[in-house]
Every structure is written in structure tokens, then in C-alpha cells.
Coordinates of C-alpha atoms in Angstrom, one line a residue:
M195 CA 33.1 9.4 7.4
N196 CA 33.2 5.9 6.0
P197 CA 35.6 5.4 2.6
S198 CA 32.7 4.5 0.9
V199 CA 30.8 7.5 0.8
A200 CA 32.1 9.1 -2.2
W201 CA 29.8 12.8 -1.8
E202 CA 27.8 14.6 0.1
T203 CA 24.8 17.0 0.4
A204 CA 22.3 18.7 2.2
A205 CA 18.7 19.0 2.4
D206 CA 16.0 20.3 4.9
L207 CA 13.9 17.5 3.2
V208 CA 14.4 14.2 1.8
V209 CA 11.5 12.7 0.2
V210 CA 12.1 8.7 -0.7
G211 CA 9.7 7.3 -3.4
G212 CA 8.5 9.2 -5.9
G213 CA 4.4 8.3 -5.7
I214 CA 1.2 10.4 -4.5
A215 CA 2.5 10.5 -1.0
G216 CA 6.0 11.7 -2.4
L217 CA 5.6 14.1 -4.4
T218 CA 2.5 15.5 -2.8
A219 CA 4.9 16.4 0.2
A220 CA 7.8 17.9 -2.0
R221 CA 5.4 20.1 -4.0
T222 CA 4.3 21.3 -1.0
A223 CA 7.4 21.7 1.0
A224 CA 9.2 23.2 -1.8
A225 CA 6.4 25.7 -2.2
R226 CA 7.4 26.7 1.4
G227 CA 10.2 27.4 1.2
L228 CA 12.0 24.0 1.8
R229 CA 15.2 22.8 0.2
V230 CA 13.8 19.3 -0.7
M231 CA 15.4 16.2 -2.2
T232 CA 13.4 13.2 -4.1
V233 CA 15.0 10.4 -5.0
S234 CA 13.1 7.1 -6.4
K235 CA 14.9 3.2 -6.8
G236 CA 13.2 4.0 -10.4
Q237 CA 11.4 5.8 -12.8
S238 CA 8.4 8.4 -12.8
T239 CA 6.1 5.0 -14.0
D240 CA 6.9 2.6 -12.1
T241 CA 5.2 3.2 -8.9
A242 CA 1.7 1.9 -7.5
T243 CA 0.1 5.4 -8.3
Q244 CA 1.1 4.6 -11.8
Y245 CA -1.2 1.9 -12.2
A246 CA -4.0 2.7 -9.8
Q247 CA -7.4 2.2 -11.8
G248 CA -10.6 3.2 -9.4
G249 CA -10.2 6.7 -8.3
I250 CA -10.1 8.8 -5.4
A251 CA -12.9 8.7 -2.3
V252 CA -13.6 12.0 -1.6
V253 CA -16.9 13.2 0.0
G254 CA -19.4 15.1 -2.6
P255 CA -21.4 18.2 -2.9
E256 CA -24.7 16.0 -2.7
L257 CA -26.8 15.2 -0.2
E258 CA -26.8 12.1 0.4
D259 CA -23.4 12.1 1.3
S260 CA -21.3 13.5 4.4
I261 CA -18.0 12.8 5.7
E262 CA -20.0 11.0 8.3
S263 CA -21.1 8.6 5.5
H264 CA -17.5 8.3 4.2
V265 CA -16.2 7.6 7.9
A266 CA -18.7 5.1 8.8
D267 CA -18.3 2.7 5.2
T268 CA -14.5 3.0 6.3
C269 CA -14.6 2.0 9.8
V270 CA -17.1 -1.2 8.6
A271 CA -14.9 -2.0 6.1
G272 CA -12.0 -1.5 8.6
A273 CA -13.4 -4.8 10.7
G274 CA -12.6 -3.0 14.1
L275 CA -9.1 -1.9 13.8
C276 CA -9.4 1.6 12.1
D277 CA -8.3 4.5 14.1
E278 CA -12.1 6.4 13.6
D279 CA -10.6 10.1 14.3
A280 CA -7.5 9.1 12.1
V281 CA -10.2 8.5 9.6
R282 CA -12.5 11.5 10.4
S283 CA -9.2 13.6 10.1
I284 CA -8.3 12.2 6.5
V285 CA -11.8 12.2 4.8
A286 CA -12.0 15.7 5.8
G287 CA -9.2 16.2 4.4
G288 CA -10.0 14.9 0.7
R289 CA -12.0 18.3 -0.6
A290 CA -9.2 20.3 0.1
A291 CA -6.9 17.7 -1.4
I292 CA -8.5 17.1 -4.9
T293 CA -9.0 21.2 -5.5
S294 CA -5.0 21.6 -4.6
L295 CA -4.5 18.7 -6.9
E296 CA -7.2 20.0 -10.0
A297 CA -5.1 23.7 -9.1
A298 CA -2.1 21.7 -9.9
G299 CA -3.5 20.6 -13.7
A300 CA -5.2 17.2 -13.0
R301 CA -8.1 17.0 -15.1
F302 CA -11.1 14.2 -13.5
D303 CA -13.9 13.0 -16.0
L304 CA -16.6 15.2 -15.7
A305 CA -20.4 13.8 -15.8
A306 CA -23.6 15.0 -18.5
D307 CA -24.4 18.0 -16.5
G308 CA -20.3 19.2 -16.2
A309 CA -19.6 18.0 -12.9
V310 CA -17.2 15.6 -11.2
A311 CA -18.5 12.3 -12.5
R312 CA -18.5 10.1 -9.4
T313 CA -19.1 6.0 -9.0
R314 CA -19.7 4.1 -6.8
E315 CA -17.1 0.6 -5.6
G316 CA -17.0 -1.9 -2.9
G317 CA -18.4 -1.1 0.5
H318 CA -19.3 2.4 -0.1
S319 CA -22.8 3.1 0.8
V320 CA -22.5 5.9 -2.2
S321 CA -21.2 7.2 -5.0
R322 CA -18.1 9.2 -4.5
I323 CA -15.1 7.9 -6.5
V324 CA -13.7 10.5 -8.8
H325 CA -11.9 8.7 -12.0
A326 CA -9.7 10.4 -14.6
G327 CA -9.8 8.9 -17.9
G328 CA -12.4 6.3 -17.2
D329 CA -10.1 3.7 -15.3
A330 CA -6.7 5.6 -15.4
T331 CA -7.3 7.6 -12.5
G332 CA -3.7 6.8 -11.0
A333 CA -1.9 8.0 -14.3
E334 CA -3.4 11.4 -14.4
V335 CA -2.4 12.2 -10.5
Q336 CA 1.0 10.9 -11.7
R337 CA 1.0 13.2 -15.1
T338 CA 0.0 16.1 -12.8
L339 CA 2.8 15.5 -9.5
D340 CA 5.8 14.1 -12.3
A341 CA 5.4 18.2 -13.9
S342 CA 4.9 19.5 -10.4
V343 CA 8.0 18.0 -9.0
P344 CA 10.4 18.4 -12.0
T345 CA 13.6 16.9 -10.0
V346 CA 13.4 13.6 -8.5
Q347 CA 16.9 11.3 -8.8
F348 CA 16.2 8.5 -10.4
D349 CA 17.8 5.1 -10.2
T350 CA 19.0 6.6 -6.2
T351 CA 18.7 3.7 -3.6
A352 CA 17.9 4.4 0.2
L353 CA 20.2 2.0 2.2
R354 CA 19.5 3.4 5.7
V355 CA 17.9 6.7 7.8
L356 CA 21.3 7.9 9.9
T357 CA 20.6 8.9 13.3
T358 CA 22.1 10.5 16.5
D359 CA 20.9 10.0 20.0
G360 CA 18.0 8.8 18.2
E361 CA 16.8 11.4 15.9
V362 CA 17.2 12.2 12.4
V363 CA 20.8 13.3 11.1
G364 CA 20.5 12.4 7.5
L365 CA 20.1 9.6 4.6
L366 CA 22.7 7.6 2.9
V367 CA 22.0 6.3 -0.4
R368 CA 23.4 5.0 -3.4
G369 CA 23.0 6.3 -6.9
P370 CA 24.9 6.9 -10.0
R371 CA 27.5 8.3 -8.3
G372 CA 27.9 5.7 -5.7
V373 CA 27.4 6.1 -2.2
G374 CA 26.7 9.5 -0.6
V375 CA 25.1 11.0 2.4
V376 CA 22.4 13.5 2.6
H377 CA 22.6 16.1 5.5
C378 CA 18.9 16.8 6.5
P379 CA 16.6 16.5 9.6
T380 CA 13.5 15.2 8.3
V381 CA 13.5 12.0 5.9
L382 CA 10.1 11.4 4.5
L383 CA 9.3 7.2 3.8
A384 CA 6.8 7.2 0.7
T385 CA 8.6 3.5 -0.4
G386 CA 4.9 2.2 -1.7
G387 CA 3.8 -1.2 -0.8
L388 CA 5.1 -4.7 -0.5
G389 CA 3.0 -6.7 -3.3
Q390 CA 6.7 -8.2 -4.5
L391 CA 6.8 -10.7 -1.2
F392 CA 4.0 -12.6 -3.7
S393 CA 4.1 -14.8 -6.5
C394 CA 1.5 -12.2 -8.2
S395 CA 0.3 -9.2 -7.4
T396 CA -1.0 -6.0 -8.9
N397 CA 2.1 -4.1 -7.7
P398 CA 4.7 -2.9 -9.8
P399 CA 8.4 -4.5 -9.9
G400 CA 9.5 -2.0 -6.8
A401 CA 7.2 -3.0 -4.5
T402 CA 9.9 -4.6 -2.4
A403 CA 9.2 -3.2 1.3
D404 CA 11.8 -1.1 1.2
G405 CA 9.9 1.1 3.7
I406 CA 9.3 -1.4 6.5
A407 CA 13.5 -2.4 6.3
L408 CA 14.6 1.1 6.3
A409 CA 11.7 2.3 9.6
L410 CA 12.4 -0.8 11.8
D411 CA 16.5 -0.5 10.9
A412 CA 16.0 3.1 12.5
G413 CA 13.9 2.3 15.6
A414 CA 10.7 2.6 14.0
R415 CA 7.4 0.6 14.7
I416 CA 5.3 -1.1 12.3
A417 CA 2.1 -2.4 13.0
D418 CA -0.6 -3.9 11.4
L419 CA 1.5 -5.6 8.7
E420 CA -0.4 -8.9 8.8
F421 CA -3.5 -7.2 7.0
V422 CA -2.3 -7.8 3.1
Q423 CA -5.1 -6.7 1.0
F424 CA -5.6 -9.5 -2.3
H425 CA -7.5 -7.7 -4.6
P426 CA -10.4 -10.2 -5.6
T427 CA -10.5 -9.4 -9.3
V428 CA -7.1 -9.5 -10.9
L429 CA -7.0 -10.7 -14.9
F430 CA -5.8 -14.3 -14.5
A431 CA -4.0 -16.5 -16.9
A432 CA -2.0 -19.9 -16.2
G433 CA 1.1 -19.5 -14.8
S434 CA 1.4 -16.1 -14.9
T435 CA 3.5 -15.0 -11.8
G436 CA 4.9 -10.7 -11.3
R437 CA 2.7 -7.8 -11.6
R438 CA -1.0 -8.5 -13.3
P439 CA -2.9 -6.2 -14.6
L440 CA -6.3 -5.7 -12.2
I441 CA -9.7 -5.6 -13.2
S442 CA -10.8 -2.1 -11.1
E443 CA -13.5 -2.9 -8.6
A444 CA -15.4 -0.2 -10.5
V445 CA -16.5 -2.3 -13.0
R446 CA -18.7 -4.7 -10.6
G447 CA -19.8 -0.8 -9.5
E448 CA -21.0 -0.2 -12.9
G449 CA -22.9 -3.8 -12.9
A450 CA -20.4 -6.9 -13.8
R451 CA -21.2 -9.8 -11.3
L452 CA -18.6 -12.2 -10.2
L453 CA -19.5 -16.2 -11.6
D454 CA -17.8 -19.9 -10.4
V455 CA -16.5 -21.5 -14.0
A456 CA -20.0 -22.7 -14.6
G457 CA -21.2 -19.8 -14.5
R458 CA -22.8 -19.6 -11.5
P459 CA -23.7 -16.3 -9.4
F460 CA -22.1 -17.0 -5.7
M461 CA -21.3 -14.0 -3.6
A462 CA -25.7 -13.1 -3.6
G463 CA -25.7 -15.2 -0.1
V464 CA -21.6 -14.3 1.4
H465 CA -22.4 -10.4 1.7
P466 CA -25.4 -8.0 2.0
L467 CA -23.6 -5.6 -0.9
G468 CA -23.2 -9.1 -2.8
D469 CA -20.7 -8.3 -5.9
L470 CA -20.0 -4.6 -4.4
A471 CA -19.4 -6.3 -1.3
P472 CA -15.8 -5.4 1.0
R473 CA -12.6 -6.4 -0.9
D474 CA -11.4 -8.9 2.0
V475 CA -15.0 -10.7 1.6
V476 CA -14.8 -10.8 -1.5
S477 CA -10.9 -12.2 -2.0
R478 CA -12.6 -14.8 0.8
A479 CA -15.0 -15.9 -0.9
I480 CA -13.4 -16.5 -3.7
A481 CA -10.3 -18.3 -2.0
E482 CA -12.4 -20.6 -0.3
L483 CA -14.9 -21.8 -3.5
L484 CA -11.3 -22.1 -5.7
H485 CA -9.9 -24.3 -2.8
V486 CA -13.2 -26.3 -2.3
S487 CA -13.7 -26.7 -6.3
G488 CA -9.7 -27.0 -7.1
D489 CA -10.0 -24.8 -10.0
D490 CA -7.7 -22.1 -10.5
H491 CA -10.0 -18.8 -11.1
V492 CA -13.6 -17.6 -11.0
L493 CA -15.2 -15.5 -14.1
L494 CA -15.9 -11.6 -13.9
D495 CA -19.3 -11.1 -16.4
A496 CA -18.8 -7.8 -17.5
R497 CA -21.0 -7.9 -20.3
M498 CA -23.6 -5.7 -19.1
V499 CA -21.5 -2.8 -18.8
E500 CA -22.7 -0.2 -21.1
R501 CA -20.2 1.6 -22.7
V502 CA -17.7 -1.2 -21.2
H503 CA -14.7 0.2 -23.6
E504 CA -14.7 3.7 -23.5
R505 CA -15.4 3.7 -19.3
F506 CA -12.8 1.0 -18.7
P507 CA -10.0 1.6 -21.1
T508 CA -7.3 0.4 -19.5
V509 CA -8.7 -2.8 -18.4
T510 CA -10.3 -3.1 -22.0
A511 CA -6.9 -2.6 -23.2
S512 CA -5.5 -5.7 -20.9
C513 CA -8.8 -8.0 -21.7
L514 CA -8.0 -7.6 -25.6
G515 CA -3.8 -8.2 -24.9
A516 CA -5.4 -11.3 -23.1
G517 CA -7.7 -12.0 -26.3
I518 CA -10.5 -11.5 -24.3
D519 CA -13.4 -8.8 -25.0
P520 CA -14.6 -7.5 -22.0
A521 CA -18.0 -6.4 -23.8
T522 CA -18.8 -10.3 -25.2
D523 CA -16.5 -12.5 -23.3
L524 CA -16.8 -13.6 -19.7
I525 CA -13.5 -12.5 -18.1
P526 CA -10.7 -15.0 -16.0
V527 CA -10.4 -13.6 -12.8
A528 CA -8.3 -14.5 -9.0
P529 CA -6.9 -12.5 -6.1
A530 CA -3.7 -11.7 -6.1
A531 CA -1.8 -9.5 -3.6
H532 CA -2.5 -5.8 -3.6
Y533 CA -2.3 -3.6 -0.6
S534 CA -0.9 -3.5 2.8
C535 CA -3.0 -1.7 5.1
G536 CA -0.2 -1.4 7.7
G537 CA 3.0 -0.4 7.7
V538 CA 4.9 1.9 9.8
A539 CA 3.3 3.7 12.6
T540 CA 2.4 6.9 12.2
D541 CA 0.2 9.8 13.0
T542 CA -2.6 11.6 10.5
S543 CA 0.4 14.0 9.6
G544 CA 3.1 11.0 9.0
R545 CA 4.9 11.5 12.2
T546 CA 6.4 8.2 13.3
S547 CA 7.8 7.4 16.8
V548 CA 11.5 8.4 15.3
P549 CA 12.0 11.9 15.3
G550 CA 12.5 13.3 12.2
L551 CA 11.4 10.2 10.7
L552 CA 8.4 10.6 8.8
A553 CA 6.6 7.8 6.5
A554 CA 3.0 8.5 4.0
G555 CA 0.8 6.5 1.7
E556 CA 1.2 3.0 1.5
V557 CA 4.3 2.0 3.4
A558 CA 2.4 4.3 6.5
R559 CA 0.0 3.0 9.0
T560 CA -2.1 6.1 9.8
G561 CA -5.2 4.1 11.7
L562 CA -7.4 4.8 8.4
H563 CA -7.5 1.2 6.7
G564 CA -8.1 -0.9 9.9
A565 CA -7.8 -4.0 9.0
N566 CA -9.2 -3.9 5.6
R567 CA -9.1 -1.1 3.1
L568 CA -12.0 0.5 1.7
A569 CA -11.3 1.1 -2.1
S570 CA -10.1 4.5 -3.4
N571 CA -9.4 5.5 0.0
S572 CA -5.3 4.7 -0.6
L573 CA -4.6 7.9 -3.4
L574 CA -7.0 10.0 -1.0
E575 CA -4.7 9.2 2.1
G576 CA -1.6 9.7 -0.4
L577 CA -2.7 13.5 -0.5
V578 CA -4.2 14.4 2.6
V579 CA -0.7 12.8 4.7
G580 CA 1.5 13.8 2.3
D581 CA 0.8 17.5 2.3
R582 CA 0.8 17.2 6.0
A583 CA 3.6 16.0 6.3
A584 CA 5.9 18.8 4.3
Y585 CA 4.6 20.7 7.5
L586 CA 5.8 18.6 10.1
A587 CA 9.3 19.0 7.8
A588 CA 9.1 22.7 7.5
E589 CA 8.8 23.1 11.7
R590 CA 12.5 21.1 11.7
V591 CA 14.5 22.9 9.4
G592 CA 18.1 23.4 11.2
R593 CA 17.5 21.1 13.6
S594 CA 19.9 18.6 12.1
G595 CA 22.7 17.3 14.0
G596 CA 26.1 16.5 13.0
I597 CA 27.0 12.3 11.6
S598 CA 29.8 10.8 13.4
D599 CA 29.9 8.2 11.4
V600 CA 28.1 6.4 8.6
A601 CA 28.0 2.3 8.8
L602 CA 26.9 0.6 5.8
P603 CA 24.0 -2.2 6.7
T604 CA 24.7 -5.6 6.4
Y605 CA 21.8 -7.9 4.7
R606 CA 20.0 -10.5 5.7
R607 CA 17.7 -12.4 2.8
I608 CA 15.7 -15.1 1.6
D609 CA 16.0 -16.1 -2.0
R610 CA 13.5 -14.2 -3.5
A611 CA 11.8 -17.2 -5.4
V612 CA 12.0 -18.7 -2.2
L613 CA 10.7 -16.7 -0.5
Q614 CA 7.2 -15.9 -2.7
R615 CA 6.6 -19.5 -3.3
T616 CA 6.6 -19.5 0.8
M617 CA 4.3 -16.4 1.7
T618 CA 1.9 -17.3 -1.7
A619 CA 1.3 -20.9 -0.2
E620 CA 1.6 -20.3 3.7
V621 CA 0.5 -16.7 4.5
G622 CA -1.3 -15.3 1.5
V623 CA -5.7 -14.9 1.3
V624 CA -6.1 -17.9 3.9
R625 CA -4.1 -19.0 6.8
D626 CA -3.4 -21.5 9.2
A627 CA -1.2 -22.0 12.0
T628 CA 0.7 -24.9 10.2
G629 CA 1.7 -23.1 7.2
L630 CA 2.8 -20.1 9.2
A631 CA 4.7 -22.4 11.2
A632 CA 6.9 -24.0 7.4
A633 CA 6.9 -19.9 6.8
Q634 CA 8.9 -19.2 9.8
R635 CA 11.4 -22.1 9.3
I636 CA 12.2 -20.7 5.9
L637 CA 12.5 -17.7 7.1
A638 CA 15.0 -18.3 9.7
H639 CA 17.9 -19.6 7.0
G640 CA 18.5 -16.4 5.5
V641 CA 21.9 -15.3 4.2
V642 CA 23.9 -12.2 5.2
S643 CA 25.5 -10.1 3.0
E644 CA 28.5 -7.6 3.7
P645 CA 28.5 -4.4 1.9
P646 CA 29.0 -3.8 -0.8
V647 CA 25.7 -5.3 -2.1
D648 CA 24.0 -4.7 -5.3
A649 CA 20.2 -3.2 -5.6
R650 CA 18.3 -6.7 -6.1
A651 CA 20.0 -7.6 -2.6
V652 CA 18.8 -4.8 -0.8
E653 CA 15.4 -5.5 -1.9
D654 CA 15.5 -8.7 -1.0
A655 CA 16.6 -8.0 2.4
A656 CA 13.9 -5.6 2.5
L657 CA 11.6 -8.1 1.4
T658 CA 12.7 -10.4 4.0
A659 CA 11.6 -8.3 7.1
A660 CA 8.8 -7.7 5.9
A661 CA 7.7 -11.4 5.7
E662 CA 9.1 -11.8 9.3
V663 CA 7.0 -9.1 10.5
I664 CA 3.8 -10.3 8.5
V665 CA 4.5 -13.6 10.0
L666 CA 5.1 -13.0 13.9
A667 CA 2.3 -10.7 13.7
A668 CA -0.2 -13.5 11.5
S669 CA 0.6 -15.9 14.1
E670 CA 0.3 -13.7 17.2
R671 CA -3.3 -13.0 15.8
R672 CA -4.9 -16.0 16.6
E673 CA -8.5 -14.7 15.0
S674 CA -9.9 -14.0 11.6
R675 CA -10.1 -10.3 11.0
G676 CA -10.4 -8.1 8.1
C677 CA -8.3 -9.6 5.0
H678 CA -6.1 -11.6 7.6
T679 CA -8.1 -14.8 7.6
R680 CA -7.3 -18.1 10.0
R681 CA -8.9 -21.3 8.2
D682 CA -8.0 -22.4 11.6
V683 CA -9.6 -19.6 13.6
P684 CA -12.3 -18.3 11.2
E685 CA -13.7 -16.2 14.1
S686 CA -12.8 -12.6 15.3
D687 CA -11.9 -12.8 18.9
P688 CA -13.3 -9.4 20.6
A689 CA -10.3 -9.1 22.7
Q690 CA -8.3 -9.1 20.0
R691 CA -9.8 -5.7 18.4
R692 CA -6.5 -4.1 18.7
S693 CA -3.2 -3.7 16.4
L694 CA -0.1 -5.4 16.9
F695 CA 3.4 -3.1 16.7
V696 CA 6.5 -4.9 16.4
E697 CA 9.7 -3.3 16.5
R698 CA 13.6 -4.4 16.4
D699 CA 15.1 -5.0 20.1
Q700 CA 18.4 -4.0 21.0
G701 CA 19.8 -7.0 20.2
G702 CA 18.0 -7.3 16.4
Q703 CA 15.2 -9.2 17.0
L704 CA 11.7 -8.4 16.1
T705 CA 9.4 -8.6 19.2
I706 CA 5.9 -7.4 19.6
V707 CA 5.3 -4.5 21.7
N708 CA 2.6 -4.9 23.9
D709 CA 1.7 -0.5 24.9
D710 CA -0.1 0.6 21.4
V711 CA 0.5 4.3 22.3
M712 CA -0.4 6.3 19.2
T713 CA 3.2 8.9 17.8
G714 CA 0.8 11.6 17.9
A715 CA -2.2 13.7 17.8
H716 CA -4.6 13.6 14.8

């Protein structure tokens, strides 16, 4: 064992991440008798789950809704890259997932008739979004799961997934006791997204693509990472950076309209659904409008939304904090990085191409989202796949092999401020070959740090790795599809209606692999 390792322990499953996917898996696995260790580099309030506003898309008992309708809406939004079988599998698991969450204590908003209230969001053909606290669904989910999984080890960073003969045997971590090794047959990556790649995002500070880097290092494949969804309506403030409050899509679902700075609506002629078009359509329309006009934001008119303060208390609080009353004022908004549609390639149970390595939640690419995520499908996916991942972990109990040596990783990284400026300017809502080439040149000049390194350096290295994958795939995808828009090739190309899989070769270089073999059955 490496002399830098200060302690060792063992578990049947190690969950990396404290959001909806990770805690759901931990809860289910513990209920099945597994020894579960859950680690999180931050605290429970640092997850993207905590900030989710809109709700959970799940088919209701209404006659006008059905699983097939939800599947169809998801596949339309996914712009040809959804795996329809995966979509159907995850959507079909929604009702049971919600029932389980309610049994754990989650309280969803009720309508006047006592039934669970439902609203509609962009891209959905019917009202199927359940919500809690008006626009605080994520906070209610986080509260419920935190109470169900009380033994999360916070301030603990995953450094490397340990493998022997290509199979998971443990996890190298660093926490309050120093560097340690957890012997285990299964590791679940539930680390969330990569929003900190960009100057402004809706993501918490910890959304630094950690799981992408860990999976690449372990030999797993990444897919569809070029599809970064930008939320079209994030509260705008001149010169602001970092995490910005989003103005939930559900506000437009309740009647709010987008206007240019002169007060003119502009979405009616862009898409048949107008202001409720899929997110990629709305973000692109706003980005192109700003590109032409030279303005830095548009306006959202929510003055006609009934009881807006009561229905959207989180949005209202954010607006009032900026001196804006949504009941009487127009809200300045602009697109910001929101959700990674791609990630570690998995099946619908979280299985990757590395035996014993699972991934669930935003870090994973199940085939549900395709080229663009349909609103409120993310919490659904976290619940369903997180639960299923626990059953896979149960099948591997007792399979852990020996760890012969522990090599601490080295970290190649770009300064975060430089990286964020580059990705925002060249790899944002709209891209082109010139900008992507510029980004590649900057990424080629990363510095390598030998261990030990601080937590910031680990995150910066993960962000750098994710940026390299995105730029590689975005350069290869010479078309516009979903939330990947190329100004130089604005049309979709039927010949490119396929996912791009990326992995590290034996020399450590990122490469696009030609086959698209799925990692397991749905």
C-alpha cells in the first residue's frame, strides 16, 4: 500500500455524491442489507438537487396522459439521439419512484381537489410535472433523502477508482483523516454536472465534472458530452459570475412571456410551442437575438401569473433580492449553463463499461436525454436509475478483489478563470469551428501537478478533462442538433444522428471510438 494512505476500510457499495441519485441508491442498498459508504466533497446543501425548482415529470392518472405521450415528448426534445427503449424504461419507472419517495416522507403540492397538483413546462404536451413548495421541489427531495441516509461522510473527495484486471476493487479518497482506501466491489458515481466550466451557471460550486474525470481514469466511456443544456431564463445581473438563480420554466408554463428589451414578444414565430418551446430552442433564440442586437439580456413578463409570489416563492425571493418584484416588474434574464445531457455511458440501471463501476444522475448518459433534456426529466432519472443501481450493487456483494498497489493520480489542469472564459466565449450556446479550434489551443497548455494537491486542483483537473471531451466531440459533430448549435453548420445532418463515445487510450489521449455498443440491457 502506498505510504501516503493513512487509513483503510471496506464496504459493499461506495456512493460518491449526496444528491438525488446517490442518496436514492444508498437508501435502497442499505434497505437490502448492504454496507454502504456515502461520500460527498461538500455538504447536503451543495447539491444540484437542492436547487431544482420545477419538479418531477411523471405520468399521472389523467386520461390525456400516458407513458407513450411522455416518451414521445422526451424523444422530440432529444432531437433524434434519445434511446427510445431507455426513455420508455425510465419513464415507466416514474410512478413507483414517486410512491417510494412519498413513503419516505416527501410532501408534494396538492390541487384544490386534494390530488397531487401538476403543472406544464416547455416541451411537454400536457401538465405532468409534480412539484413541492411551489418551486422548491429539489429542496423537498433533498430534505427527504437526507433524513433517509443520515450517515454521509462530508468533506471527502474521491481521488481515483481503483481497479484490478479492469474490475473495480476500491476507491481512493481524501477526507478529514487524510488519504484513505475503501475496499469495495462497486462504486457508484453520482457526482452531478459540470456547470462550473462556464462563467455563469445555475449549478452549485461543486459541479466540477468530478465523475467524468474519475470514469475516464478508470477506463469508462463518455458519450454526448457536447450537449450542454443552457437554461434560457436565468436571472441576469450585469457583470455577474458563478451560480445564478434560475427563473423556473414553470413560470412560463403558468403564462409568463419572453420579450426583447423593447418589450416585443419574439418566440411566436420561432417554434409552434412559442414560449414553451424546448430549452435548446429558447436558449438558441435568445442567444441569436442578443448576437444581432448587441444586448446582454432579454425580459420575462410574469405580471399576468396569478398569485406569482405564492406559486413561485423561490423565484420571488431571488427577484426581490435583486430589487425586482415579479408581480409588477419585468425580469431581466439570459441563458446560463444548466445541465449536462451527456456523461458516463451507462444502461438504465447505471452499469458502465467497467465491471463494478456504476453512474447515475446528471453524471451519467443513459440515453434518456439525447441531444437535449426535456424539462423535469432529471429528478425522475435520478430516482429511477439510483434505485436500480442499488440492485446491481447487491449482485456484486463479496466480489471485491485485492488491491496490490495504490498510485496517487497526477493532475493536468488549466487555470479555472481562463477555462471558464474560454468555454463561455467559444463553446457556449452557439459554437463554430474557429472558436472550437481556439479552445483546443488553450486546452493544450495545461500544467501537470504531482500529488499531493489541494481540492481546488483536483476539481480544476476534472473540469479540464471534461472541457477536452466537450471540445473534441463538438469539433467532430459538424452539425447543429439539440443543444449543440454550430453557427457554421446550422442544419442537422441525418448521417450524424448517432452518439459519439470518447475514452482514453493506453497512452492517456482522448479518442473517439467508432462503435456504439450499449453497455447492457435496459
